Amino acid sequence: FQLQASGGGLVQPGGSLRLSCVASGFTLDRPAVGWFRRAPGKELEAVSCLSTNNDITHYPDFVKGRFTISTDKAKNTIYLQMNDLKPEDTAIYYCATELGLSSSYALCHRRPTTWGQGTQVTVSS
């Protein structure tokens, strides 16, 4: 099972980025999937999770209305659309899943077992 993330970069405050994460070895029709981030000097935190079997999402308050998680099942890809980015969104972003876990809420409140490599997002003027 593998996850391959991409799409990070440098963006100005207020800008947008879309991260992608291609899944291989499993299909996006059962497990919950999510995006997490680690900012310098801070703990790992969940930013968006999605139940792929019913499209129920979970977002922490600090990204609600700005971040959107979605999937393209034909491409077996998970996306994170990030709008109105702030300097405090600067972090390494990781996609993750836990096969056998279908709840987006549960995924966002635990440390998943399968991780993609990180992609750096820097928000700066």
XYZ file of C-alpha atoms in Angstrom:
125
model
C 0.000 0.000 0.000
C 1.411 3.318 -1.038
C 0.487 6.996 -1.051
C 2.339 9.542 -3.175
C 1.710 13.202 -2.388
C 2.521 16.226 -4.526
C 1.470 19.801 -5.152
C 3.163 21.771 -2.423
C 4.953 25.025 -3.025
C 5.316 28.672 -2.112
C 2.175 30.807 -2.112
C 1.337 34.287 -0.894
C -1.107 34.845 1.968
C -4.647 34.648 0.657
C -3.614 32.358 -2.175
C -4.627 28.808 -3.023
C -2.960 25.456 -3.575
C -4.238 21.997 -4.407
C -2.408 18.982 -3.068
C -2.758 15.569 -4.688
C -2.128 12.114 -3.311
C -2.163 9.052 -5.568
C -3.038 5.803 -3.840
C -1.748 2.426 -5.009
C -2.350 -1.080 -3.740
C -5.866 -0.283 -2.549
C -8.941 1.533 -3.871
C -10.655 4.599 -2.472
C -14.011 3.005 -1.813
C -13.755 1.848 1.796
C -11.079 3.354 3.995
C -11.091 6.830 5.451
C -8.389 9.077 4.010
C -6.970 12.280 5.331
C -4.439 15.049 5.258
C -2.231 15.926 8.216
C 0.471 18.511 8.688
C 3.462 19.251 10.853
C 4.601 22.832 11.233
C 8.094 23.664 12.489
C 8.237 23.139 16.234
C 4.646 21.922 16.426
C 2.850 18.631 16.817
C 1.403 16.692 13.926
C -2.232 17.682 13.388
C -5.097 16.546 11.198
C -6.462 19.083 8.731
C -9.059 17.115 6.716
C -10.481 13.616 6.654
C -12.983 11.880 4.370
C -14.908 8.648 4.593
C -14.628 7.221 1.066
C -17.670 4.976 1.433
C -20.143 7.796 2.190
C -18.231 11.040 1.539
C -18.610 12.273 5.119
C -15.880 14.761 5.900
C -14.321 16.041 9.093
C -12.440 19.313 9.462
C -10.933 20.991 12.496
C -12.249 24.504 13.146
C -9.042 26.222 12.051
C -9.497 25.099 8.399
C -13.286 24.994 8.094
C -14.448 27.013 5.114
C -10.925 27.168 3.676
C -9.852 23.550 3.036
C -11.758 20.899 1.092
C -10.849 17.235 0.834
C -12.106 15.178 -2.083
C -11.324 12.093 -4.111
C -11.326 11.081 -7.768
C -11.975 7.367 -7.625
C -11.260 6.874 -11.311
C -7.760 8.240 -10.701
C -7.483 6.726 -7.204
C -6.393 10.160 -6.037
C -7.086 12.225 -2.931
C -7.064 16.019 -3.152
C -6.786 18.838 -0.669
C -7.941 22.192 -2.002
C -6.594 24.952 0.239
C -7.933 28.485 -0.142
C -7.273 31.723 1.747
C -3.953 30.382 2.947
C -2.331 31.985 5.976
C 1.310 32.034 7.110
C 0.352 29.696 9.948
C -0.621 27.076 7.344
C 3.077 26.699 6.535
C 3.942 23.056 7.184
C 4.812 19.738 5.650
C 1.558 18.111 4.546
C 1.028 14.358 4.515
C -1.767 12.222 3.135
C -2.656 9.184 5.198
C -5.081 6.328 5.577
C -5.774 3.339 7.752
C -7.157 0.340 5.917
C -10.033 -1.131 7.874
C -11.009 2.257 9.335
C -13.923 3.937 7.552
C -14.773 6.873 9.835
C -13.379 10.248 8.862
C -13.812 11.491 12.440
C -11.897 8.516 13.820
C -9.069 8.934 11.306
C -8.630 12.582 12.200
C -8.365 11.669 15.879
C -5.685 9.018 15.670
C -2.303 8.472 14.067
C -2.993 6.523 10.834
C -0.917 3.515 9.881
C -0.204 4.316 6.221
C 1.476 7.563 5.193
C 2.599 9.262 2.045
C 5.770 11.250 1.902
C 5.326 14.887 2.838
C 4.981 17.877 0.580
C 6.092 21.307 1.767
C 3.624 24.188 1.779
C 5.034 27.637 2.503
C 2.772 30.654 2.845
C 4.772 33.844 2.742
C 4.851 37.228 1.076
